[in-house]
Amino acid sequence: MSDIDLVRKIGQGDKQALTAFYHGYRDIMLRLALSLAVDVNLAEDIVHDVLLSIVRSARHIKLKTSLKSYLAASIANRARTLLRDSKRLELMGENHDLDVNTGQIYQPDQWLILTESIRQLRDAMAQLPYEQREAVNLHIQGEMTFRQIADLQGESTNTVQGRYRYGLKKLRALLIKSEVKQ
C-alpha cells in the first residue's frame, strides 16, 4: 500500500491501516524522537502526540514527500516545541534508559560493548547544540534532504549543511575524547 493510500485509509477510520502504520513507523519515529529529545519519556510523548495528530488530521494531510519525511518533520516540530516550552534543553543528557531493538542476538560480552557504544553516542549527541542535533538526525534517521530540513527549520540549505557538518565534526571529537578516557 502506498503512503498516500495508507494516510487516506487512516482518515477513513480503517483500523487495519492504522495498525499497519503504527507497526511500520513506530520504531522509526521513536528512534528519531529519542535522538532529538535524548529523554525516553519525552520521546514517547513526542511520538504519542504525532500519532494522535496523524489520526485526527489524516483526511487533511497532503503528502508532498514520503510519509517518512512527513513524520520526521512532525517529530522535529513537536520535539522543538516541547523542548522550548518545558525548558528541558539544558537538563537533557542525564542517565536515561535506552531500549535498543537490533533484531540480533548478541553474546553478553558483545551486548556490553554495544550498550556502552550506544551510551557514548547518546551522551555525545546530547552535547550538540539542538539545531545541529536536529540536522544530523533528520538527515540520517529521517532520511530528509538538506533542502527539506532547511524548509522545516526556516533556514538556508547552506546553514543546514553547515549545522550537519559541524554536528558530525563535534560528534567525532566527542567520541574520540570518550575513547581516550577509557
Short mmCIF file of C-alpha atoms in Angstrom, two decimals:
data_model
loop_
_atom_site.label_atom_id
_atom_site.label_comp_id
_atom_site.label_asym_id
_atom_site.label_seq_id
_atom_site.Cartn_x
_atom_site.Cartn_y
_atom_site.Cartn_z
CA MET A 1 0.00 0.00 0.00
CA SER A 2 1.38 3.43 -0.89
CA ASP A 3 1.92 6.15 1.71
CA ILE A 4 -0.91 8.18 0.21
CA ASP A 5 -3.31 5.24 0.35
CA LEU A 6 -2.27 4.46 3.92
CA VAL A 7 -2.94 8.02 5.10
CA ARG A 8 -6.22 8.13 3.16
CA LYS A 9 -7.41 4.90 4.79
CA ILE A 10 -6.42 6.14 8.24
CA GLY A 11 -8.50 9.25 7.53
CA GLN A 12 -11.44 6.99 6.70
CA GLY A 13 -11.11 5.24 10.05
CA ASP A 14 -9.60 1.99 8.73
CA LYS A 15 -8.22 0.22 11.81
CA GLN A 16 -6.06 -2.16 9.76
CA ALA A 17 -4.39 0.79 8.06
CA LEU A 18 -3.77 2.43 11.43
CA THR A 19 -2.28 -0.82 12.75
CA ALA A 20 -0.06 -1.16 9.67
CA PHE A 21 1.03 2.47 10.02
CA TYR A 22 1.80 2.06 13.72
CA HIS A 23 3.82 -1.13 13.27
CA GLY A 24 5.58 0.19 10.18
CA TYR A 25 6.64 3.56 11.58
CA ARG A 26 6.63 3.27 15.41
CA ASP A 27 10.30 2.31 15.79
CA ILE A 28 11.49 4.88 13.24
CA MET A 29 9.55 7.65 14.99
CA LEU A 30 10.70 6.61 18.46
CA ARG A 31 14.37 6.43 17.44
CA LEU A 32 14.20 9.87 15.85
CA ALA A 33 12.31 11.37 18.79
CA LEU A 34 14.78 9.84 21.24
CA SER A 35 17.76 11.15 19.32
CA LEU A 36 16.27 14.65 19.29
CA ALA A 37 14.95 14.74 22.85
CA VAL A 38 17.57 12.45 24.47
CA ASP A 39 14.95 11.55 27.08
CA VAL A 40 12.94 8.33 26.79
CA ASN A 41 9.79 9.72 28.41
CA LEU A 42 9.84 12.89 26.36
CA ALA A 43 10.48 10.87 23.17
CA GLU A 44 7.47 8.68 23.91
CA ASP A 45 5.36 11.80 24.49
CA ILE A 46 6.51 13.23 21.16
CA VAL A 47 5.62 10.04 19.26
CA HIS A 48 2.27 9.82 21.04
CA ASP A 49 1.44 13.43 20.14
CA VAL A 50 2.43 12.91 16.50
CA LEU A 51 0.40 9.69 16.25
CA LEU A 52 -2.67 11.44 17.66
CA SER A 53 -2.17 14.29 15.26
CA ILE A 54 -1.96 11.89 12.31
CA VAL A 55 -5.15 10.09 13.36
CA ARG A 56 -7.04 13.36 13.92
CA SER A 57 -5.94 15.09 10.75
CA ALA A 58 -5.27 12.25 8.28
CA ARG A 59 -8.07 13.50 5.99
CA HIS A 60 -6.31 16.84 5.60
CA ILE A 61 -2.74 15.60 5.13
CA LYS A 62 -1.33 16.27 1.68
CA LEU A 63 1.96 14.40 1.29
CA LYS A 64 4.49 16.37 -0.73
CA THR A 65 7.28 13.92 0.10
CA SER A 66 7.35 10.45 1.60
CA LEU A 67 5.39 9.63 4.73
CA LYS A 68 8.69 9.02 6.50
CA SER A 69 9.86 12.57 5.71
CA TYR A 70 6.49 13.96 6.80
CA LEU A 71 6.75 12.07 10.09
CA ALA A 72 10.35 13.20 10.61
CA ALA A 73 9.29 16.82 10.16
CA SER A 74 6.34 16.30 12.52
CA ILE A 75 8.59 14.71 15.15
CA ALA A 76 11.14 17.51 14.83
CA ASN A 77 8.47 20.20 15.16
CA ARG A 78 6.90 18.55 18.19
CA ALA A 79 10.30 17.96 19.83
CA ARG A 80 11.29 21.57 19.29
CA THR A 81 8.00 22.78 20.77
CA LEU A 82 8.16 20.52 23.82
CA LEU A 83 11.79 21.32 24.48
CA ARG A 84 11.18 25.04 24.20
CA ASP A 85 8.03 25.00 26.30
CA SER A 86 9.37 22.79 29.06
CA LYS A 87 12.83 24.36 29.26
CA ARG A 88 14.33 20.87 29.17
CA LEU A 89 17.04 21.74 26.68
CA GLU A 90 19.58 22.48 29.44
CA LEU A 91 18.57 19.47 31.55
CA MET A 92 18.92 16.71 28.96
CA GLY A 93 21.62 14.09 28.83
CA GLU A 94 21.47 12.63 32.35
CA ASN A 95 21.32 8.83 32.78
CA HIS A 96 18.36 7.91 30.57
CA ASP A 97 17.40 4.34 29.72
CA LEU A 98 17.69 3.33 26.09
CA ASP A 99 15.80 0.46 24.51
CA VAL A 100 17.69 -0.99 21.57
CA ASN A 101 15.82 -3.26 19.17
CA THR A 102 18.50 -4.54 16.87
CA GLY A 103 16.85 -7.79 15.87
CA GLN A 104 20.12 -9.61 16.51
CA ILE A 105 21.10 -11.93 19.31
CA TYR A 106 24.34 -10.93 20.98
CA GLN A 107 26.55 -12.73 23.42
CA PRO A 108 26.76 -10.99 26.82
CA ASP A 109 30.21 -9.51 26.11
CA GLN A 110 29.03 -8.20 22.72
CA TRP A 111 25.93 -6.71 24.36
CA LEU A 112 28.07 -4.86 26.91
CA ILE A 113 30.19 -3.35 24.15
CA LEU A 114 27.14 -2.38 22.09
CA THR A 115 25.37 -0.87 25.09
CA GLU A 116 28.45 1.17 26.01
CA SER A 117 28.84 2.37 22.42
CA ILE A 118 25.21 3.47 22.32
CA ARG A 119 25.58 5.25 25.66
CA GLN A 120 28.66 7.11 24.37
CA LEU A 121 26.86 8.14 21.19
CA ARG A 122 23.75 9.24 23.13
CA ASP A 123 25.88 11.27 25.54
CA ALA A 124 27.79 12.86 22.66
CA MET A 125 24.54 13.70 20.82
CA ALA A 126 23.19 15.33 23.97
CA GLN A 127 26.16 17.71 23.96
CA LEU A 128 25.45 19.02 20.47
CA PRO A 129 23.52 22.26 20.11
CA TYR A 130 19.90 21.36 19.35
CA GLU A 131 19.98 22.75 15.79
CA GLN A 132 23.00 20.58 14.92
CA ARG A 133 21.47 17.52 16.57
CA GLU A 134 18.25 18.08 14.65
CA ALA A 135 20.06 18.48 11.31
CA VAL A 136 22.15 15.33 11.87
CA ASN A 137 19.18 13.22 12.97
CA LEU A 138 16.75 14.43 10.33
CA HIS A 139 19.29 13.79 7.58
CA ILE A 140 20.50 10.39 8.82
CA GLN A 141 17.49 8.88 10.58
CA GLY A 142 14.71 10.87 8.96
CA GLU A 143 16.31 10.47 5.53
CA MET A 144 15.40 14.06 4.73
CA THR A 145 17.33 16.10 2.20
CA PHE A 146 19.11 19.26 3.30
CA ARG A 147 16.52 21.26 1.34
CA GLN A 148 13.66 19.59 3.26
CA ILE A 149 15.40 20.26 6.57
CA ALA A 150 16.06 23.86 5.54
CA ASP A 151 12.38 24.36 4.73
CA LEU A 152 11.41 22.83 8.08
CA GLN A 153 13.86 24.97 10.05
CA GLY A 154 13.24 28.12 8.05
CA GLU A 155 16.92 28.37 7.18
CA SER A 156 19.02 28.23 4.02
CA THR A 157 20.32 24.93 2.70
CA ASN A 158 23.87 26.14 3.35
CA THR A 159 23.04 26.82 7.00
CA VAL A 160 21.60 23.33 7.42
CA GLN A 161 24.58 21.74 5.67
CA GLY A 162 26.87 23.70 7.99
CA ARG A 163 24.93 22.55 11.05
CA TYR A 164 25.16 18.98 9.82
CA ARG A 165 28.88 19.23 9.07
CA TYR A 166 29.71 20.93 12.39
CA GLY A 167 27.49 18.46 14.24
CA LEU A 168 29.33 15.48 12.76
CA LYS A 169 32.69 17.11 13.43
CA LYS A 170 31.79 17.74 17.07
CA LEU A 171 30.40 14.19 17.42
CA ARG A 172 33.66 12.73 16.12
CA ALA A 173 35.68 14.85 18.53
CA LEU A 174 33.44 13.93 21.48
CA LEU A 175 33.54 10.22 20.64
CA ILE A 176 37.33 10.26 20.22
CA LYS A 177 37.62 12.09 23.54
CA SER A 178 35.37 9.47 25.13
CA GLU A 179 37.54 6.65 23.74
CA VAL A 180 40.74 8.26 25.02
CA LYS A 181 39.28 8.48 28.55
CA GLN A 182 38.82 4.72 28.58
#
